[in-house]
Coordinates of C-alpha atoms in Angstrom, one line a residue:
X1 CA 0.0 0.0 0.0
X2 CA 1.8 3.1 -1.3
X3 CA 1.6 6.2 0.9
X4 CA -0.7 8.7 -0.8
X5 CA 1.1 11.9 -1.7
X6 CA -0.8 15.2 -1.3
X7 CA -1.8 16.8 -4.5
X8 CA -1.0 20.5 -5.2
X9 CA -3.1 22.8 -3.0
X10 CA -3.7 20.1 -0.3
X11 CA -4.1 21.8 3.1
X12 CA -1.8 20.4 5.7
X13 CA -4.5 21.1 8.3
X14 CA -6.4 18.0 7.0
X15 CA -3.7 15.7 8.3
X16 CA -4.2 16.2 12.1
X17 CA -7.9 15.2 11.8
X18 CA -6.8 12.0 10.0
X19 CA -4.5 11.3 12.9
X20 CA -7.2 12.2 15.4
X21 CA -9.6 9.6 14.0
X22 CA -7.2 6.9 14.8
X23 CA -5.9 8.3 18.1
X24 CA -9.4 9.0 19.5
X25 CA -10.3 5.4 18.8
X26 CA -7.2 3.7 20.3
X27 CA -7.4 6.1 23.2
X28 CA -10.2 3.9 24.5
X29 CA -7.5 2.1 26.4
X30 CA -7.5 4.8 29.0
X31 CA -11.1 3.9 29.9
X32 CA -10.2 0.3 30.9
X33 CA -10.8 1.1 34.5
X34 CA -14.6 1.3 33.8
X35 CA -14.5 -2.4 32.9
X36 CA -12.4 -3.5 35.9
X37 CA -15.2 -3.8 38.6
X38 CA -17.7 -5.6 36.3
X39 CA -15.0 -8.0 35.2
X40 CA -13.9 -8.7 38.7
X41 CA -17.5 -9.4 39.8
X42 CA -18.5 -11.4 36.7
X43 CA -15.3 -13.5 36.4
X44 CA -14.2 -13.5 40.1
X45 CA -10.9 -11.7 39.4
X46 CA -8.6 -9.7 41.7
X47 CA -7.6 -6.1 41.0
X48 CA -4.2 -7.3 39.7
X49 CA -5.8 -9.8 37.4
X50 CA -8.3 -7.4 35.9
X51 CA -5.5 -5.0 35.1
X52 CA -3.7 -7.6 33.0
X53 CA -5.4 -6.9 29.6
X54 CA -4.5 -3.2 30.0
X55 CA -1.0 -3.9 31.1
X56 CA -0.3 -6.3 28.2
X57 CA -1.9 -3.8 25.8
X58 CA 0.6 -1.2 26.9
X59 CA 3.5 -3.7 26.7
X60 CA 2.5 -4.6 23.2
X61 CA 2.0 -1.0 22.3
X62 CA 5.7 -0.3 23.1
X63 CA 7.0 -3.5 21.5
X64 CA 5.0 -3.1 18.3
X65 CA 6.0 0.5 18.0
X66 CA 9.6 -0.4 18.5
X67 CA 9.7 -3.2 16.0
X68 CA 7.3 -1.7 13.6
X69 CA 8.7 1.9 13.6
X70 CA 11.0 1.4 10.7
X71 CA 8.3 -0.4 8.7
X72 CA 5.9 2.4 9.4
X73 CA 8.5 4.9 8.1
X74 CA 9.0 2.8 4.9
X75 CA 5.4 1.9 4.1
X76 CA 3.7 5.2 5.2
X77 CA 0.9 6.2 7.5
X78 CA -2.0 4.7 5.5
X79 CA -0.6 1.2 5.7
X80 CA 0.1 1.7 9.5
X81 CA -3.4 3.0 10.1
X82 CA -4.9 0.1 8.3
X83 CA -3.0 -2.4 10.3
X84 CA -4.0 -0.5 13.5
X85 CA -7.7 -0.7 12.5
X86 CA -7.6 -4.4 11.9
X87 CA -5.7 -5.3 15.1
X88 CA -7.6 -3.0 17.4
X89 CA -11.0 -3.9 16.2
X90 CA -10.2 -7.6 16.1
X91 CA -8.9 -7.4 19.7
X92 CA -12.4 -6.2 20.8
X93 CA -14.1 -9.0 18.9
X94 CA -11.9 -11.6 20.5
X95 CA -12.6 -10.0 23.9
X96 CA -16.3 -10.1 23.3
X97 CA -16.0 -13.9 22.6
X98 CA -13.9 -14.3 25.8
X99 CA -16.5 -12.5 27.9
X100 CA -19.4 -14.4 26.4
X101 CA -17.8 -17.7 27.1
X102 CA -16.2 -16.7 30.4
X103 CA -12.7 -17.4 29.1
X104 CA -10.7 -14.6 30.6
X105 CA -7.6 -15.6 28.7
X106 CA -9.3 -14.7 25.4
X107 CA -9.9 -11.2 26.8
X108 CA -6.2 -10.9 27.7
X109 CA -5.2 -12.2 24.2
X110 CA -7.7 -10.1 22.4
X111 CA -7.6 -6.8 24.2
X112 CA -4.0 -7.1 25.5
X113 CA -2.0 -8.8 22.7
X114 CA -3.9 -8.3 19.4
X115 CA -5.4 -5.0 20.4
X116 CA -2.1 -3.9 21.9
X117 CA -0.4 -4.3 18.5
X118 CA -3.1 -2.0 17.0
X119 CA -2.3 0.5 19.8
X120 CA 1.4 0.6 19.0
X121 CA 1.2 0.8 15.2
X122 CA -1.7 3.3 15.4
X123 CA 0.0 5.5 17.9
X124 CA 3.2 6.1 15.8
X125 CA 1.4 6.0 12.4
X126 CA 1.1 9.8 12.0
X127 CA 4.0 11.1 14.0
X128 CA 6.8 11.5 11.4
X129 CA 4.2 12.6 8.8
X130 CA 2.9 15.4 11.1
X131 CA 6.5 16.6 11.9
X132 CA 7.2 16.8 8.2
X133 CA 4.0 18.7 7.5
X134 CA 4.6 21.1 10.5
X135 CA 8.4 21.6 10.7
X136 CA 7.8 25.1 12.2
X137 CA 5.6 23.9 15.0
X138 CA 6.4 20.2 15.8
X139 CA 5.2 20.4 19.4
X140 CA 1.8 21.8 18.4
X141 CA 1.4 19.3 15.5
X142 CA 2.1 16.2 17.4
X143 CA 0.1 17.5 20.4
X144 CA -3.0 18.0 18.2
X145 CA -2.9 14.4 17.1
X146 CA -1.7 12.7 20.3
X147 CA -4.3 14.6 22.3
X148 CA -6.8 12.2 20.7
X149 CA -5.2 9.3 22.4
X150 CA -5.6 11.1 25.7
X151 CA -9.1 12.2 24.9
X152 CA -10.3 8.8 23.8
X153 CA -11.5 7.9 27.3
X154 CA -13.5 11.2 27.4
X155 CA -15.8 9.5 24.9
X156 CA -15.3 5.9 25.8
X157 CA -15.7 6.2 29.6
X158 CA -19.3 7.4 29.8
X159 CA -20.1 5.5 26.6
X160 CA -18.9 2.2 28.2
X161 CA -20.6 2.9 31.5
X162 CA -23.9 3.5 29.6
X163 CA -23.6 0.3 27.6
X164 CA -22.9 -1.7 30.8
X165 CA -25.9 -0.1 32.4
X166 CA -28.0 -1.0 29.3
X167 CA -26.7 -4.4 28.5
X168 CA -25.9 -5.4 32.1
X169 CA -22.7 -5.7 33.9
X170 CA -22.6 -9.5 33.8
X171 CA -20.4 -11.4 31.4
X172 CA -23.0 -11.2 28.6
X173 CA -23.4 -7.5 28.9
X174 CA -19.6 -7.0 28.9
X175 CA -19.5 -9.1 25.7
X176 CA -22.0 -6.9 24.0
X177 CA -20.2 -3.8 25.0
X178 CA -16.9 -5.1 23.6
X179 CA -18.6 -6.1 20.4
X180 CA -20.1 -2.6 19.9
X181 CA -16.7 -1.0 20.6
X182 CA -15.0 -3.2 18.0
X183 CA -17.4 -2.5 15.2
X184 CA -17.8 1.3 15.9
X185 CA -14.1 1.9 16.1
X186 CA -13.5 0.1 12.9
X187 CA -15.7 2.5 11.0
X188 CA -14.3 5.6 12.7
X189 CA -10.6 4.6 12.1
X190 CA -11.4 4.0 8.5
X191 CA -12.0 7.8 8.1
X192 CA -8.4 8.4 9.1
X193 CA -7.1 5.8 6.6
X194 CA -8.9 7.4 3.8
X195 CA -8.0 11.0 4.7
X196 CA -4.2 10.8 5.5
X197 CA -1.6 12.1 3.0
X198 CA 2.2 12.5 3.0
X199 CA 3.8 15.8 1.9
X200 CA 5.4 16.1 -1.5
X201 CA 9.2 16.0 -1.7
X202 CA 9.2 19.8 -1.9
X203 CA 8.2 22.1 0.9
X204 CA 4.8 20.8 2.2
X205 CA 3.0 24.1 2.2
X206 CA 3.6 27.6 1.0
X207 CA 2.7 29.0 4.4
X208 CA 5.2 26.8 6.2
X209 CA 8.4 28.7 6.8
X210 CA 11.7 27.1 5.8
X211 CA 13.7 25.7 8.6
X212 CA 17.3 24.4 8.7
X213 CA 17.8 20.7 8.7
X214 CA 19.8 20.6 11.9
X215 CA 21.2 17.3 13.2
X216 CA 20.0 14.1 11.4
X217 CA 20.5 10.8 13.2
X218 CA 19.4 7.4 12.1
X219 CA 17.3 5.2 14.4
X220 CA 20.1 2.6 14.7
X221 CA 22.6 5.2 15.8
X222 CA 20.1 7.0 18.1
X223 CA 19.7 4.0 20.4
X224 CA 23.5 4.0 20.9
X225 CA 23.5 7.6 22.3
X226 CA 23.1 8.5 26.0
X227 CA 20.5 11.1 25.0
X228 CA 18.1 8.3 23.8
X229 CA 18.4 6.4 27.1
X230 CA 18.1 9.5 29.2
X231 CA 14.9 10.3 27.4
X232 CA 13.8 6.7 27.8
X233 CA 14.2 7.1 31.6
X234 CA 12.4 10.5 31.5
X235 CA 9.4 9.0 29.6
X236 CA 9.3 5.8 31.6
X237 CA 9.2 7.6 35.0
X238 CA 6.6 10.2 33.8
X239 CA 4.4 7.5 32.3
X240 CA 4.7 5.1 35.3
X241 CA 3.5 7.9 37.7
X242 CA 0.6 8.9 35.5
X243 CA -0.6 5.5 34.3
X244 CA -0.7 4.1 37.9
X245 CA -3.4 6.6 38.9
X246 CA -5.2 6.4 35.6
X247 CA -5.6 2.7 35.4
X248 CA -6.9 2.6 39.0
X249 CA -8.8 5.9 38.8
X250 CA -12.4 4.7 39.4
X251 CA -11.7 2.4 42.3
X252 CA -9.1 4.8 43.8
X253 CA -11.4 7.8 44.2
X254 CA -14.1 5.4 45.6
X255 CA -11.7 4.0 48.2
X256 CA -10.3 7.4 49.2
X257 CA -13.7 8.7 50.2
X258 CA -15.5 5.4 51.1
X259 CA -15.6 6.4 54.8
X260 CA -16.6 10.0 54.2
X261 CA -20.1 11.5 54.6
X262 CA -20.5 11.6 50.9
X263 CA -19.0 8.5 49.3
X264 CA -18.3 8.4 45.5
X265 CA -20.8 6.5 43.5
X266 CA -20.0 4.3 40.5
X267 CA -21.4 6.9 38.1
X268 CA -19.4 9.7 39.8
X269 CA -16.3 7.5 39.6
X270 CA -16.8 7.1 35.8
X271 CA -17.2 10.8 35.6
X272 CA -13.9 11.2 37.3
X273 CA -12.3 9.0 34.7
X274 CA -13.7 11.2 32.0
X275 CA -12.4 14.3 33.7
X276 CA -8.9 12.7 33.9
X277 CA -9.2 12.0 30.2
X278 CA -10.1 15.6 29.5
X279 CA -7.0 16.7 31.5
X280 CA -4.9 14.2 29.6
X281 CA -6.2 15.5 26.3
X282 CA -5.8 19.2 27.2
X283 CA -2.3 18.6 28.5
X284 CA -1.3 17.0 25.2
X285 CA -2.1 20.1 23.1
X286 CA -1.6 22.8 25.8
X287 CA 1.7 21.7 27.2
X288 CA 3.2 20.5 23.9
X289 CA 2.4 23.9 22.3
X290 CA 4.0 25.6 25.3
X291 CA 7.1 23.5 24.7
X292 CA 7.5 25.3 21.3
X293 CA 7.9 28.5 23.3
X294 CA 9.9 27.6 26.4
X295 CA 11.8 24.5 25.2
X296 CA 11.5 20.8 25.7
X297 CA 13.8 20.5 28.7
X298 CA 12.0 23.3 30.6
X299 CA 8.6 21.7 30.0
X300 CA 9.8 18.4 31.3
X301 CA 11.1 20.1 34.4
X302 CA 7.5 21.2 35.0
X303 CA 6.0 17.7 34.3
X304 CA 8.4 15.9 36.7
X305 CA 9.0 18.5 39.4
X306 CA 5.4 19.9 39.8
X307 CA 4.1 16.3 39.2
X308 CA 6.0 15.1 42.3
X309 CA 4.5 18.0 44.3
X310 CA 0.9 17.0 43.2
X311 CA 1.5 13.4 44.3
X312 CA 2.8 14.6 47.7
X313 CA -0.5 16.6 48.1
X314 CA -2.6 13.5 47.4
X315 CA -0.5 11.5 49.8
X316 CA -0.7 13.9 52.6
X317 CA -4.1 15.7 52.1
X318 CA -6.0 13.9 49.4
X319 CA -8.6 12.3 51.7
X320 CA -9.4 15.6 53.4
X321 CA -10.9 17.3 50.3
X322 CA -12.5 15.9 47.2
X323 CA -11.7 19.1 45.2
X324 CA -8.0 18.9 46.2
X325 CA -7.8 15.2 45.3
X326 CA -9.5 15.8 41.9
X327 CA -7.4 19.0 41.1
X328 CA -4.1 17.3 41.9
X329 CA -5.0 14.2 39.8
X330 CA -6.1 16.5 36.9
X331 CA -2.7 18.3 37.0
X332 CA -0.8 14.9 37.1
X333 CA -2.8 13.6 34.1
X334 CA -2.2 16.8 32.2
X335 CA 1.5 16.4 32.7
X336 CA 1.2 12.7 31.8
X337 CA -0.5 13.6 28.5
X338 CA 1.9 16.5 27.8
X339 CA 4.9 14.2 28.2
X340 CA 3.6 12.0 25.5
X341 CA 2.8 14.8 23.1
X342 CA 6.1 16.6 23.7
X343 CA 8.5 13.7 23.3
X344 CA 8.3 13.5 19.5
X345 CA 9.4 17.1 19.3
X346 CA 12.1 16.5 21.9
X347 CA 13.4 13.7 19.7
X348 CA 13.2 15.9 16.6
X349 CA 15.3 18.6 18.4
X350 CA 17.9 16.0 19.3
X351 CA 17.9 13.6 16.4
X352 CA 16.3 15.5 13.5
X353 CA 13.4 14.5 11.2
X354 CA 15.3 11.7 9.6
X355 CA 13.8 8.4 10.9
X356 CA 12.2 10.3 13.8
X357 CA 9.2 8.0 13.6
X358 CA 11.3 4.9 14.0
X359 CA 13.2 6.5 16.9
X360 CA 9.9 7.4 18.5
X361 CA 8.8 3.8 18.2
X362 CA 11.9 2.5 19.9
X363 CA 11.5 5.0 22.7
X364 CA 8.0 3.8 23.4
X365 CA 9.4 0.6 24.9
X366 CA 9.6 2.9 27.9
X367 CA 5.8 3.0 27.8
X368 CA 5.7 -0.8 27.7
X369 CA 7.8 -0.9 30.9
X370 CA 5.7 1.8 32.5
X371 CA 2.6 0.0 31.5
X372 CA 3.7 -2.9 33.7
X373 CA 5.2 -0.9 36.5
X374 CA 2.5 1.7 37.1
X375 CA -0.5 -0.6 37.4
X376 CA 1.6 -3.3 39.2
X377 CA 2.8 -0.9 41.8
X378 CA -0.6 0.5 42.6
X379 CA -2.6 -2.7 42.3
X380 CA -0.1 -5.0 44.0
X381 CA 0.3 -2.6 47.0
X382 CA -3.5 -2.1 47.3
X383 CA -4.1 -5.9 47.2
X384 CA -1.4 -6.5 49.9
X385 CA -2.7 -3.6 52.1
X386 CA -6.2 -5.0 51.8
X387 CA -5.0 -8.4 52.9
X388 CA -3.4 -6.7 55.9
X389 CA -6.9 -5.4 56.9
X390 CA -6.4 -1.8 55.7
X391 CA -8.9 0.2 53.7
X392 CA -9.5 3.6 52.2
X393 CA -6.5 5.9 51.5
X394 CA -4.3 3.5 53.4
X395 CA -4.4 1.2 50.4
X396 CA -2.4 3.7 48.3
X397 CA 0.0 5.4 50.7
X398 CA 3.1 3.3 49.8
X399 CA 2.5 3.5 46.1
X400 CA 2.1 7.3 46.1
X401 CA 5.5 7.7 47.8
X402 CA 7.0 5.4 45.2
X403 CA 5.6 7.5 42.4
X404 CA 7.2 10.6 44.0
X405 CA 10.6 8.9 44.0
X406 CA 10.2 7.8 40.3
X407 CA 9.4 11.4 39.2
X408 CA 12.5 12.6 41.0
X409 CA 14.6 10.1 39.1
X410 CA 13.1 11.3 35.8
X411 CA 13.8 14.9 36.8
X412 CA 17.5 14.1 37.2
X413 CA 17.7 12.2 33.9
X414 CA 16.1 15.2 32.1
X415 CA 18.8 17.5 33.6
X416 CA 21.5 15.3 32.1
X417 CA 20.2 15.6 28.5
X418 CA 22.7 17.4 26.1
X419 CA 22.8 17.9 22.3
X420 CA 23.9 14.9 20.3
X421 CA 27.5 14.9 19.3
X422 CA 28.1 15.6 15.6
X423 CA 29.9 12.3 15.2
X424 CA 26.5 10.6 15.4
X425 CA 24.9 12.7 12.6
X426 CA 24.2 11.2 9.2
X427 CA 26.0 12.6 6.1
X428 CA 24.0 15.3 4.6
X429 CA 23.4 13.3 1.4
X430 CA 21.6 10.6 3.4
X431 CA 19.3 12.8 5.4
X432 CA 17.8 15.6 3.3
X433 CA 15.1 17.7 4.9
X434 CA 11.8 17.3 3.2
X435 CA 10.7 20.8 4.1
X436 CA 13.8 22.9 3.4
X437 CA 16.5 23.2 0.7
X438 CA 19.4 21.0 1.3
X439 CA 22.4 22.7 2.8
X440 CA 25.7 22.9 0.8
X441 CA 28.6 20.8 2.1
X442 CA 30.3 23.9 3.4
X443 CA 27.1 25.0 5.2
X444 CA 26.7 21.5 6.7
X445 CA 30.3 21.6 7.9
X446 CA 29.8 25.0 9.4
X447 CA 26.6 23.7 11.2
X448 CA 28.5 20.8 12.7
X449 CA 31.3 23.0 14.0
X450 CA 28.6 25.1 15.7
X451 CA 27.1 22.1 17.6
X452 CA 28.2 22.0 21.3
X453 CA 30.6 19.2 22.1
X454 CA 28.8 16.7 24.2
X455 CA 28.5 13.0 24.7

């Protein structure tokens, strides 16, 4: 499937909606916590067990993005979006069969493994294309698309809750809900497949200002640099801290205020998940756009430093005030989403546009690791504390302290990031910029001499 090239006069502003169609669909993953209580009741599962499909889905997201990144770069966004559509929808259909037959392993296989492949390929499918269309505003461009992944639960959470109410929360009702999800998302993702285009070899749009090519580093070389692994740590720590609270959001807010005079109902808990999704989505476009103004390193200082302070507030004062708990969680999730949307532009700054999609795919293995760590820390600690006879906020105290420590580690890693040494750059002939005239050999040499000497 050849990537479709935009005809003359094609507006680059049609590309973000194509990416949004895919990302809003696969962003349903963030609404998984709505299914956790019904699955636990219907199939007699623990909190750790009911998190397994989500955890495996995030693991497969990172692995499929890492191994498929180069293939996505070669075959283009339409091929990638088609693969994502098939895998993600098929995952729901398998899960529906698993729920109907009470075979939980089929839900893990469908939603986690097959659907997770769709998550990874779909997630990276538009990234390099958007950066090439918007070389002047990479943070904003990737933020617009990737905010869809964060905002998917804003639609899916109340929609899923309503379906479970209509179909029932037993295994049959869950099966019907999975079936409707799979068919609906297939249609919606098809819109993105049909709409996406790649820019022509010349400048993508007359209104896009020319920018210098800067450093250009291949994916194979990038993974051998300290910058890549420092960013891997930064992303992993930020994601672990955010995904832990997101995956457990509905039961967490219920537990925190179970003994209060106004406990949180299941409907209100689902509304809280939707609010977190809105913050996740807003952070992706808001903070990533801000990074174009203040720089990537500075914005990650905010994500990691202020995020640790928000976790400290929840740990120390969260059960004393619902507004405080909700506000701190919303800030954390906005940073979580902003971190995802900003990292492609951070990679572009360090490694250039050459194979940035493949580099991004490899970096998402940090998400795979975090997808296991975050839910495992929160669920495992909560299960152990419950076995010890504790309840309410006491179930989460240890895990909240752990999250603060992880964010501190990420903050230090971000401080250590430096420009990539010129010895890692590709020869100019191998890495032409699609959006700017190629530099002469003398200009390229001058540019390299101006790069700061760093590891």
